[in-house]
mmCIF file of C-alpha atoms in Angstrom:
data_model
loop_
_atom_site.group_PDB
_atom_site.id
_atom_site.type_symbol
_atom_site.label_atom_id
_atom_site.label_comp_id
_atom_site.label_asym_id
_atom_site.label_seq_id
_atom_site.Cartn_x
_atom_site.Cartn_y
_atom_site.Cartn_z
ATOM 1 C CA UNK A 1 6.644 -21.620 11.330
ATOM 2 C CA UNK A 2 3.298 -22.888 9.205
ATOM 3 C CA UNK A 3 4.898 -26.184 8.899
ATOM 4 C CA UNK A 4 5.428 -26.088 13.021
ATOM 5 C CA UNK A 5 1.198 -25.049 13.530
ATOM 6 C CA UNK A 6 0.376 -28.106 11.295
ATOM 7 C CA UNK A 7 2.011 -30.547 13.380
ATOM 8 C CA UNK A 8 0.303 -29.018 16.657
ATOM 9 C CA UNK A 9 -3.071 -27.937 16.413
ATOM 10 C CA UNK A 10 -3.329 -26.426 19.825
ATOM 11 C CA UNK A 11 -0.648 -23.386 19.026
ATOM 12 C CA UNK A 12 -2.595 -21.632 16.926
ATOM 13 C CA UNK A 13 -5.114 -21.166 19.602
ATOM 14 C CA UNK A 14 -2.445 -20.641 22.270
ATOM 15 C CA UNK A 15 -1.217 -17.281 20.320
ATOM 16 C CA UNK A 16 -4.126 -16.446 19.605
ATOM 17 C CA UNK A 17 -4.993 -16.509 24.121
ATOM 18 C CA UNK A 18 -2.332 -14.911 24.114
ATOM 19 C CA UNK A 19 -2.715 -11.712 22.154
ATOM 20 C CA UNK A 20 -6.531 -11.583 23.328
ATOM 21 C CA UNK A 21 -4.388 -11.228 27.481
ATOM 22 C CA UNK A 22 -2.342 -8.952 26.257
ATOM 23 C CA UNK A 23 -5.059 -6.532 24.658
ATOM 24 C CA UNK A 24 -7.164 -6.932 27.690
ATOM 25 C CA UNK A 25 -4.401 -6.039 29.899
ATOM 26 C CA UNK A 26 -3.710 -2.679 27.584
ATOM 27 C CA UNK A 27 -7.491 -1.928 27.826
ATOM 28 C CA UNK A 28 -7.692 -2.524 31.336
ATOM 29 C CA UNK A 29 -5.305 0.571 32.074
ATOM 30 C CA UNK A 30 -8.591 2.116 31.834
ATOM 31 C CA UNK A 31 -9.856 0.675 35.016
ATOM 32 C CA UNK A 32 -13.129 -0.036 35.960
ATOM 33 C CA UNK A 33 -14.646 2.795 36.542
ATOM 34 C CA UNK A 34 -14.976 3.336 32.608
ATOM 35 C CA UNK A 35 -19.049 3.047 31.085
ATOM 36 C CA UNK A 36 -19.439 5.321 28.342
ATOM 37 C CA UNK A 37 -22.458 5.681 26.736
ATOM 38 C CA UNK A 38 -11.625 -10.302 1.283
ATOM 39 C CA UNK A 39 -13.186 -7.160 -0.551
ATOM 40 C CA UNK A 40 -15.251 -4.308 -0.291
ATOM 41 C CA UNK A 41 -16.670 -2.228 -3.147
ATOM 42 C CA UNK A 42 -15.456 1.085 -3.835
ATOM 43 C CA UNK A 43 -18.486 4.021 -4.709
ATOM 44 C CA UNK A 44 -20.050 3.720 -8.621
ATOM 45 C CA UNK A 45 -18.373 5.900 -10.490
ATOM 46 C CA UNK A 46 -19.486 8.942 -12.504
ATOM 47 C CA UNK A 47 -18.157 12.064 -14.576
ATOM 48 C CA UNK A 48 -17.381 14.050 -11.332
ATOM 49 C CA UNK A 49 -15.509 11.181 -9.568
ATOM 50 C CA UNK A 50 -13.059 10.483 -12.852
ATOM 51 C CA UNK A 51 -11.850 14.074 -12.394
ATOM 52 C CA UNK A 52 -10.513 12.899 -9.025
ATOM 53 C CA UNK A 53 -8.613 10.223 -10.975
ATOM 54 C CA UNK A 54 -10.807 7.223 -11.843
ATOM 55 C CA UNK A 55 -10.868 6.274 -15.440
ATOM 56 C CA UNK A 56 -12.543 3.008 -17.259
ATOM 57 C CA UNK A 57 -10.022 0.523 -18.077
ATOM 58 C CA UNK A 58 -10.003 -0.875 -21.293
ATOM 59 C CA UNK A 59 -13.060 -2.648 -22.373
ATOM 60 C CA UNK A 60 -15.226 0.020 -20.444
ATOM 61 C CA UNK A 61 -16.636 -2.633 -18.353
ATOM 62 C CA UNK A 62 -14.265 -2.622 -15.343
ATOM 63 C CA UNK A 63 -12.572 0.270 -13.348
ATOM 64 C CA UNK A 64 -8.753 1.579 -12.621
ATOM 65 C CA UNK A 65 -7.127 4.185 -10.588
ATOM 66 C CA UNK A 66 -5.927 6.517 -12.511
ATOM 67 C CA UNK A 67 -3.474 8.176 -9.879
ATOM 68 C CA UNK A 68 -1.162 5.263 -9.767
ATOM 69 C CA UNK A 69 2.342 5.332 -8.602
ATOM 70 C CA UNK A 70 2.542 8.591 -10.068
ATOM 71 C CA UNK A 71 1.366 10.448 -7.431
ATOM 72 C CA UNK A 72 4.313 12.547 -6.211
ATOM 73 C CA UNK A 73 5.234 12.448 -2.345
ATOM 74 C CA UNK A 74 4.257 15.707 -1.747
ATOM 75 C CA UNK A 75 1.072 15.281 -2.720
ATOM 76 C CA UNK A 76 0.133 12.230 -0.427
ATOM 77 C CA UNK A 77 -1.266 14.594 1.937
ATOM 78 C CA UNK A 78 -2.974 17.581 0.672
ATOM 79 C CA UNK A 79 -3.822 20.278 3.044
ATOM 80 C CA UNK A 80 -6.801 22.855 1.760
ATOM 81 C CA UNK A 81 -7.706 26.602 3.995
ATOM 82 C CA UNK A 82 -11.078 26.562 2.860
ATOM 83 C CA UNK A 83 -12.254 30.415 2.392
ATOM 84 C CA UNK A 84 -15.298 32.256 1.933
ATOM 85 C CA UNK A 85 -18.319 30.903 4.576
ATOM 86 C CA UNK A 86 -15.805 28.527 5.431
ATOM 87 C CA UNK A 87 -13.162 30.315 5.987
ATOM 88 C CA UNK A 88 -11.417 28.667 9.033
ATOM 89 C CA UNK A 89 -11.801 25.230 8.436
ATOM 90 C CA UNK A 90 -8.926 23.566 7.029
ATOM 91 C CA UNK A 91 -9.012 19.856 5.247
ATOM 92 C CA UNK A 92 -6.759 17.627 5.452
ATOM 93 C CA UNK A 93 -7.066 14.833 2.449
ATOM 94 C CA UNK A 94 -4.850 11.837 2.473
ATOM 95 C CA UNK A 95 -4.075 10.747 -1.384
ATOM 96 C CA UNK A 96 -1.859 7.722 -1.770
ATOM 97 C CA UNK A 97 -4.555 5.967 -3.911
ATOM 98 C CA UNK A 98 -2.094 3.413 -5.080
ATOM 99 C CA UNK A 99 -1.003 2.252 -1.536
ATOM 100 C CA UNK A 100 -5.294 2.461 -0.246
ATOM 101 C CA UNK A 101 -3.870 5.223 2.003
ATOM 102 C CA UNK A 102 -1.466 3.450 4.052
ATOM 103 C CA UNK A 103 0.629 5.213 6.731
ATOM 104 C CA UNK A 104 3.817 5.013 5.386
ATOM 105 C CA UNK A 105 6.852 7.021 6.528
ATOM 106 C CA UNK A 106 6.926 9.793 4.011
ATOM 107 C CA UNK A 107 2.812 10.021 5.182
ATOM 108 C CA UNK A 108 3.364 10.516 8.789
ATOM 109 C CA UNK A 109 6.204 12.800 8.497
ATOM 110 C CA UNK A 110 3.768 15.068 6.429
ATOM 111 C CA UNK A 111 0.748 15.177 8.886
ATOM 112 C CA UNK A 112 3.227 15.245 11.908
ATOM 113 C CA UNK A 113 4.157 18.586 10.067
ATOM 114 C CA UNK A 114 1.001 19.641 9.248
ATOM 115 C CA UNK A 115 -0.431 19.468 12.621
ATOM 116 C CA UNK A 116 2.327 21.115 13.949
ATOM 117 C CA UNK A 117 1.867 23.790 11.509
ATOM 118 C CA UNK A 118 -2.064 24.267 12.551
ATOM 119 C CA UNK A 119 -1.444 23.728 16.035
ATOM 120 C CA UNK A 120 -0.002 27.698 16.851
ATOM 121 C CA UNK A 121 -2.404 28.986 13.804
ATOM 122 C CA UNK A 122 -5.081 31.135 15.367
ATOM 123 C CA UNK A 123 -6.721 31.247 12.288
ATOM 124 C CA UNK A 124 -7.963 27.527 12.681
ATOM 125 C CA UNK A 125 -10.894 27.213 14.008
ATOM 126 C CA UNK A 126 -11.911 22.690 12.727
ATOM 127 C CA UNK A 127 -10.259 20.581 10.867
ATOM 128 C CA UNK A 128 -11.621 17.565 9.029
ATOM 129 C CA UNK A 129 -9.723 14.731 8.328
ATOM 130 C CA UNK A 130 -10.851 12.975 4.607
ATOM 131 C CA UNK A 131 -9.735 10.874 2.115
ATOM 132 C CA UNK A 132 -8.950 12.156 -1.590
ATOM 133 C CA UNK A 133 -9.564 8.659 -2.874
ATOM 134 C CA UNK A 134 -12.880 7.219 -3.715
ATOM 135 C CA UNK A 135 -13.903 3.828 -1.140
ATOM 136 C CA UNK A 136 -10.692 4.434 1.150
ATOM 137 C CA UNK A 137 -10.021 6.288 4.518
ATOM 138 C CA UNK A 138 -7.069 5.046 5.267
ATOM 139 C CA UNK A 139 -6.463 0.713 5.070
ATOM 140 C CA UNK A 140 -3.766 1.090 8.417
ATOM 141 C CA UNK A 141 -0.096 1.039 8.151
ATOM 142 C CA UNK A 142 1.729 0.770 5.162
ATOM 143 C CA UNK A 143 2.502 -3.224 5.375
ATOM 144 C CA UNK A 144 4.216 -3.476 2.431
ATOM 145 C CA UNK A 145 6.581 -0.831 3.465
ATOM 146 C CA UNK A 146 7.109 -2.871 7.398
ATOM 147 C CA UNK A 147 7.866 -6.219 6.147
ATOM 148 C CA UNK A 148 10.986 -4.507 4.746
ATOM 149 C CA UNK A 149 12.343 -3.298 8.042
ATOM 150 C CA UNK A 150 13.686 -5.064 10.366
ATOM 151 C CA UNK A 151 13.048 -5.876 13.706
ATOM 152 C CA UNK A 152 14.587 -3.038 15.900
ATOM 153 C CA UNK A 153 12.896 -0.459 12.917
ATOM 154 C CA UNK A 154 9.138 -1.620 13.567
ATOM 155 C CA UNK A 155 9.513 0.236 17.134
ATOM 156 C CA UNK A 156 10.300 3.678 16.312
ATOM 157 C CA UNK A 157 8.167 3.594 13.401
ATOM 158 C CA UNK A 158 5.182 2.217 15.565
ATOM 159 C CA UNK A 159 5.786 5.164 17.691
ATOM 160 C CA UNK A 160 5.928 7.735 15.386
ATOM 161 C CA UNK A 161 2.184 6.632 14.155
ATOM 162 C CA UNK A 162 1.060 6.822 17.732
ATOM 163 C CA UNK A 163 2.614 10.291 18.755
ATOM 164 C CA UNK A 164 1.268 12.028 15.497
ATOM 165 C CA UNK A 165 -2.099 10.070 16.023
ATOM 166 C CA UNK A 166 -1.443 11.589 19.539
ATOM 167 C CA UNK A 167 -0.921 15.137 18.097
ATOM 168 C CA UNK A 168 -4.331 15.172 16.252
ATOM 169 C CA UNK A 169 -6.024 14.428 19.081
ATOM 170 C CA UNK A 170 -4.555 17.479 21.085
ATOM 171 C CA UNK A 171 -5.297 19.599 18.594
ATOM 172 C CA UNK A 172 -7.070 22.797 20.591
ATOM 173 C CA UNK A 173 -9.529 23.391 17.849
ATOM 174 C CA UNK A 174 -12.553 20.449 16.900
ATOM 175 C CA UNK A 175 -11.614 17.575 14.705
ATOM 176 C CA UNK A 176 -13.891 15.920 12.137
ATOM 177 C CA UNK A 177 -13.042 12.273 10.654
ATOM 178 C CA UNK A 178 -15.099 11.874 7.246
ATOM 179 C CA UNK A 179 -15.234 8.068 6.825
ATOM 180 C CA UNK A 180 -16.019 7.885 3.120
ATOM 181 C CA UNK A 181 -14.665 4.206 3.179
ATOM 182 C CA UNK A 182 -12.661 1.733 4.577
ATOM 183 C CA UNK A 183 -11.036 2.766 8.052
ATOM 184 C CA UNK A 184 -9.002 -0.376 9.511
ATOM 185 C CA UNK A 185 -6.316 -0.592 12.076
ATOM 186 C CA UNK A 186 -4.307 2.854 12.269
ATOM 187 C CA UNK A 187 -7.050 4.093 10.286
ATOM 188 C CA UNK A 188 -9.493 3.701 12.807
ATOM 189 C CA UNK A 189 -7.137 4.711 15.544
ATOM 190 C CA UNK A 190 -6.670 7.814 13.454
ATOM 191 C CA UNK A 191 -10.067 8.759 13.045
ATOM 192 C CA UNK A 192 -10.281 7.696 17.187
ATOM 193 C CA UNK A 193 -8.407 10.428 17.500
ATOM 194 C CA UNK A 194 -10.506 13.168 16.437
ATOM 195 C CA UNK A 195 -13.363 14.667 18.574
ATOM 196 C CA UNK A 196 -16.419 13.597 15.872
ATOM 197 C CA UNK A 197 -16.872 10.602 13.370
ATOM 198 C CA UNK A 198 -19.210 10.660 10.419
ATOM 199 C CA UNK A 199 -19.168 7.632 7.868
ATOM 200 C CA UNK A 200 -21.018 6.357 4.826
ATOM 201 C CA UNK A 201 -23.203 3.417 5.591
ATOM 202 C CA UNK A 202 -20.960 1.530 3.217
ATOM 203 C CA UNK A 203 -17.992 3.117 4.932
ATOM 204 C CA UNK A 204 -16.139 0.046 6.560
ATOM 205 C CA UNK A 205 -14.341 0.122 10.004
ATOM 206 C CA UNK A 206 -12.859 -1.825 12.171
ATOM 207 C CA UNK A 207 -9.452 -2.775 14.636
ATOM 208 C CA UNK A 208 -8.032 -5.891 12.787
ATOM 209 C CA UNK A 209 -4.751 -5.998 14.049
ATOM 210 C CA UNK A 210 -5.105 -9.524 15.592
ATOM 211 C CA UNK A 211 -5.338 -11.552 12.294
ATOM 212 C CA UNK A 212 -1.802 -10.219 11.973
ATOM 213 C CA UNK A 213 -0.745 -11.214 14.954
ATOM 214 C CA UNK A 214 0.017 -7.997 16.854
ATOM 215 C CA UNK A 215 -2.135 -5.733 18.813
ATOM 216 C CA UNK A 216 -3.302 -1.654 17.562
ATOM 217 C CA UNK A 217 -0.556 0.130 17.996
ATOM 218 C CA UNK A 218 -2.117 4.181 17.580
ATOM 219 C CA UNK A 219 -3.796 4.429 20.709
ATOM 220 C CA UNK A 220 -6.818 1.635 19.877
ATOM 221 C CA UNK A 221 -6.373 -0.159 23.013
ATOM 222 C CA UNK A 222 -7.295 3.030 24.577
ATOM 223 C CA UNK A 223 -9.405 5.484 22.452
ATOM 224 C CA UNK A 224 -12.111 2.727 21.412
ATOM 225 C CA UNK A 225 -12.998 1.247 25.073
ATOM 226 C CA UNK A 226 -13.442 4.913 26.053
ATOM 227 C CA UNK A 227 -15.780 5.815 22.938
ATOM 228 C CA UNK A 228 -17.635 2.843 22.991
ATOM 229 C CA UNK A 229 -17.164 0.749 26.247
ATOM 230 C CA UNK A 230 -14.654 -1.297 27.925
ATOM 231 C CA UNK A 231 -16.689 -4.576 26.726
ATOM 232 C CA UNK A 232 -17.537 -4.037 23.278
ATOM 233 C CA UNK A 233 -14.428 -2.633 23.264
ATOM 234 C CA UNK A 234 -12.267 -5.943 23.291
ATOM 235 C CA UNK A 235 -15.441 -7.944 22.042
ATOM 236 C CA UNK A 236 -14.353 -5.978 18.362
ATOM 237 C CA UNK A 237 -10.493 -6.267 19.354
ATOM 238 C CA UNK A 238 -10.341 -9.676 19.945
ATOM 239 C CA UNK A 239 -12.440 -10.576 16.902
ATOM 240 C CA UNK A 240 -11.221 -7.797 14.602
ATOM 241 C CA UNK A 241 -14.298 -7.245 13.506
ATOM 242 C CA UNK A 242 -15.306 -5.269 10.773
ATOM 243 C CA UNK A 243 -18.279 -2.560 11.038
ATOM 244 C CA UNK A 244 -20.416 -0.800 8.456
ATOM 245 C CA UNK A 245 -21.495 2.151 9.422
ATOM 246 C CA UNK A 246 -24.968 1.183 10.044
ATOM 247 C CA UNK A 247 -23.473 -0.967 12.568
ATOM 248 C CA UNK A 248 -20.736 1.447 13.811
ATOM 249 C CA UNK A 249 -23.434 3.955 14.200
ATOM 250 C CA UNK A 250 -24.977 1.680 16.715
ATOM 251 C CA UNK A 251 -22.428 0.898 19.240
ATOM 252 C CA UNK A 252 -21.812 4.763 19.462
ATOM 253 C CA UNK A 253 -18.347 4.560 17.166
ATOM 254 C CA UNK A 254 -19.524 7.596 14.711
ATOM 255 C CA UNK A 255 -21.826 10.027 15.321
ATOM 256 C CA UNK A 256 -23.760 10.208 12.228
ATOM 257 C CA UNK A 257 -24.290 7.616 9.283
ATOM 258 C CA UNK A 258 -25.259 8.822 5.891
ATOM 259 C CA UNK A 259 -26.073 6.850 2.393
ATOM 260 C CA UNK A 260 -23.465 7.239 0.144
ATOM 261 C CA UNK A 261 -23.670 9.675 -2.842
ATOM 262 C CA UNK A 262 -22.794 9.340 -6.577
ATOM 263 C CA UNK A 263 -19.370 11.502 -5.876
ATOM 264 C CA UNK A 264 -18.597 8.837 -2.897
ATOM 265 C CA UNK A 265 -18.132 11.982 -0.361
ATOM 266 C CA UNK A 266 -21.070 11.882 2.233
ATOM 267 C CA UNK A 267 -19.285 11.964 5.202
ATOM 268 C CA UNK A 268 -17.261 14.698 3.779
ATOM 269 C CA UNK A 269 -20.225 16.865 3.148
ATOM 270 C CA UNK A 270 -21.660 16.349 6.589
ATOM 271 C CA UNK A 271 -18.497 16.700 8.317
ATOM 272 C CA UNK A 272 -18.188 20.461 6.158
ATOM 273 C CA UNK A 273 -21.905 21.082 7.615
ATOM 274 C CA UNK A 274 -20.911 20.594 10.821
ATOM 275 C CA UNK A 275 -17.792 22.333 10.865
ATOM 276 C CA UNK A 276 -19.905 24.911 9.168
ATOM 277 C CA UNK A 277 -22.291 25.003 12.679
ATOM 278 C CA UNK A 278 -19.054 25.101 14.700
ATOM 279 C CA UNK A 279 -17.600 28.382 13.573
ATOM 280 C CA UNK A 280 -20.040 30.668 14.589
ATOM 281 C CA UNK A 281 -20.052 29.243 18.203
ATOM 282 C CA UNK A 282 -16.918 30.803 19.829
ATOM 283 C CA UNK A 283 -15.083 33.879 17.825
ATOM 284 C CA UNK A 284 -11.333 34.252 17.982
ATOM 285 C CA UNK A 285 -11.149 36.997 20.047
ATOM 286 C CA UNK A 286 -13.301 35.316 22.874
ATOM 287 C CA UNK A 287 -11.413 32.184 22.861
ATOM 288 C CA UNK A 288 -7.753 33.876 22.954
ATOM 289 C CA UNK A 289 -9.216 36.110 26.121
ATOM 290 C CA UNK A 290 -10.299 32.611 27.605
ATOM 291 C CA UNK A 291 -7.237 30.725 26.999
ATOM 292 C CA UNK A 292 -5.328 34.188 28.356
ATOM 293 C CA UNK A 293 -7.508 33.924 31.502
ATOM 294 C CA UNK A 294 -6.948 30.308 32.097
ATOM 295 C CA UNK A 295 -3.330 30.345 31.704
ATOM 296 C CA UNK A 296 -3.453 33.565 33.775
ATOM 297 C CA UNK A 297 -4.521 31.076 37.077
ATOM 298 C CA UNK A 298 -1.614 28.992 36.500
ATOM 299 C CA UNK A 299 1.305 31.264 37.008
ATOM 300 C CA UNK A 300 1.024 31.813 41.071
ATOM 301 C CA UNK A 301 1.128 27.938 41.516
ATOM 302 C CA UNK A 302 3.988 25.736 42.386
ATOM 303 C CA UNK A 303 3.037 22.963 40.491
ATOM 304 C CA UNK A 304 4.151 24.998 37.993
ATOM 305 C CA UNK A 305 7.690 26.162 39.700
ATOM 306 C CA UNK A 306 7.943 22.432 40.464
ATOM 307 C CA UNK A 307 7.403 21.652 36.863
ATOM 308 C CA UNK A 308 10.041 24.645 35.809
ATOM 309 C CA UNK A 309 12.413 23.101 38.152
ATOM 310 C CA UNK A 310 12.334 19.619 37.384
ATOM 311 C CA UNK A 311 12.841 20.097 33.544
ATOM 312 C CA UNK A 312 16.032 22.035 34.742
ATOM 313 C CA UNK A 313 17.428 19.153 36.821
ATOM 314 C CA UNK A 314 16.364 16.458 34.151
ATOM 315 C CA UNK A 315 13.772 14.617 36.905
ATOM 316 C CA UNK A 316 10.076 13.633 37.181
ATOM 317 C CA UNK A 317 7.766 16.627 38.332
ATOM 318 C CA UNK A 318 6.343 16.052 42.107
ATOM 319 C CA UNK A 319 3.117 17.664 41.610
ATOM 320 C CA UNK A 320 0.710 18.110 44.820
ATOM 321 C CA UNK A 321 -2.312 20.527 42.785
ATOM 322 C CA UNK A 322 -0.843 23.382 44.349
#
C-alpha cells in the first residue's frame, strides 16, 4: 500500500476527498436548519499527585507511571457516591494509565454497566465524568487492542462505543465532562456526550480520526456540528485539529476553561462546584411527581397503543402524535 502512494502522488489526496465527502455527508444529516451558538506534557508533579501513582524514575530527573500494567481490570473504571454536601453526585474516573485511557473492550463493558446501574437510581442526581490519571481524559479507542481484530470485529466493537457513548448522553440526570487532559477521538465524542464540558487550558481536544483514515465513530459527526456549528464543525473534522482549551473555549466546545493546578485536577474541581450548584435546584420528590405527571399524559394516546402493538407484531411504529 505505501509503496503503491509513492508511485502516484495524486492518491493520497484522492482518499483523503474522499473521507472529507463522506464526513460531510454524515454531518449533513443535520440539515440546514442547524446554527448553534507528537506530544503533549502531562501536569508537574508534586507530593499529592505521586499518591495517585506517579513516582520519579531513577535519576530523579525524569517521570514514570507508577500504575503500570498492574492495574487490575476492575479497577479501569472506578465509580465513587460522593456523600456528605455532595451526596448525590456520583464520579465516574477512568484509570487505565498504562493504555492513556483507551476504550478498550473490558472499558466499555464496565461503563455500559455502570450507566445502566445509575440510570433507574433515584438517588442520582449529576454525574461527572473524570480521569484518574494525571494529563489524560481519555486518548480514543484502544488502537492497540483494534489492529488485532479483524475486519468483521471492528463493526460490533465500533458500535458498542457508540451505544454506551449513546447511553451517557440519555442519562435523565446532568452530566459533567472534567477535561483534565488530552480528549481525542472517542474521547471527545465521549465527553460530547454529556450535557457540560469544563477543561484545563492545557487540556487538549480534538476529532482526529482522519489521519487514520476513518471517520468518528461515537456520535462526532453529529454531537460536535450541533455544539459548535455545522461549519466549524467539519472545518475541525476534516483537519483533525487539535484544541487547547483556550481555544476550545472559544468556538463554544466547553463551557468553562480553567489554569491548571499543581494536583492536575481543575476541571474536576469546577465540574464538583457545579454539580454542587445543581443539587439544590430540583429535590427528588419534585422531580419523581414531574416525571409521574408527564408520563401520566401519555397513557390515553394511541401513539402509544400503536407503539404497544407494533413491538408485538415485530414492525416499525406508525406514529401520527396522537
Amino acid at each position: 500500500m505505501a509503496a503503491a502512494a509513492a508511485t502516484a502522488p495524486g492518491a493520497l489526496g484522492i482518499l483523503q476527498a474522499g473521507r472529507a465527502r463522506l464526513v460531510a455527508a454524515c454531518c449533513a444529516r443535520l440539515g440546514p436548519g442547524w446554527r448553534l451558538s507528537g506530544s503533549w506534557t502531562v501536569p508537574r508533579a508534586d507530593p499529592a499527585t505521586w499518591a495517585r501513582g506517579w513516582t520519579p524514575a531513577a535519576g530523579g530527573a525524569a517521570w514514570r507511571r507508577g500504575y503500570s500494567s498492574e492495574v487490575k481490570t476492575e479497577d479501569e473504571l472506578r465509580v465513587r457516591y460522593l456523600e456528605e454536601e455532595n451526596r448525590g453526585i456520583v464520579v465516574l474516573g477512568i484509570n487505565r494509565a498504562y493504555a492513556k485511557n483507551s476504550l478498550s473492550t473490558n472499558l466499555i463493558k464496565m461503563l455500559s454497566k455502570a450507566v445502566d446501574a445509575l440510570k433507574s437510581d433515584k438517588k442520582v442526581r449529576t454525574i461527572i465524568v473524570r480521569s484518574e490519571v494525571p494529563g489524560i481524559f481519555c486518548a480514543g479507542a484502544d488502537l492497540k487492542e483494534r489492529v488485532k481484530m479483524n475486519s468483521s470485529e471492528v463493526g460490533p466493537f465500533v458500535s458498542k462505543i457508540r451505544a454506551v457513548i449513546n447511553e451517557i448522553a440519555n442519562l435523565p440526570v446532568p452530566t459533567i465532562a472534567a477535561i483534565d487532559g488530552l480528549a481525542l477521538g472517542g474521547g471527545l465524542e465521549l465527553a460530547l456526550a454529556c450535557d457540560i464540558r469544563v477543561a484545563a487550558s492545557s487540556a487538549k481536544m480534538g476529532l482526529v480520526e482522519t489521519k487514520l483514515a476513518i471517520i468518528p465513530g461515537g456520535g462526532g459527526t453529529q454531537r460536535l456540528p450541533r455544539a459548535i456549528g455545522m461549519s466549524l464543525a467539519k472545518e475541525l473534522i476534516f483537519s483533525a485539529r487539535v484544541l487547547d482549551g483556550q481555544a476550545a473555549k472559544a468556538v463554544g466546545l466547553i463551557s468553562h476553561v480553567l489554569e491548571q493546578n499543581q494536583e492536575g485536577d481543575a476541571a474536576y474541581r469546577k465540574a464538583l462546584d457545579l454539580a454542587r450548584e445543581f443539587l439544590p435546584q430540583v429535590d427528588l420528590v419534585t422531580g419523581l411527581a414531574i416525571e409521574e405527571a408527564c408520563y401520566a399524559q401519555t397513557i390515553p394516546t394511541k401513539d402509544r397503543l400503536e407503539g404497544l402493538l407494533a413491538f408485538k407484531e415485530k414492525r416499525t411504529p406508525r406514529y401520527k402524535g396522537e
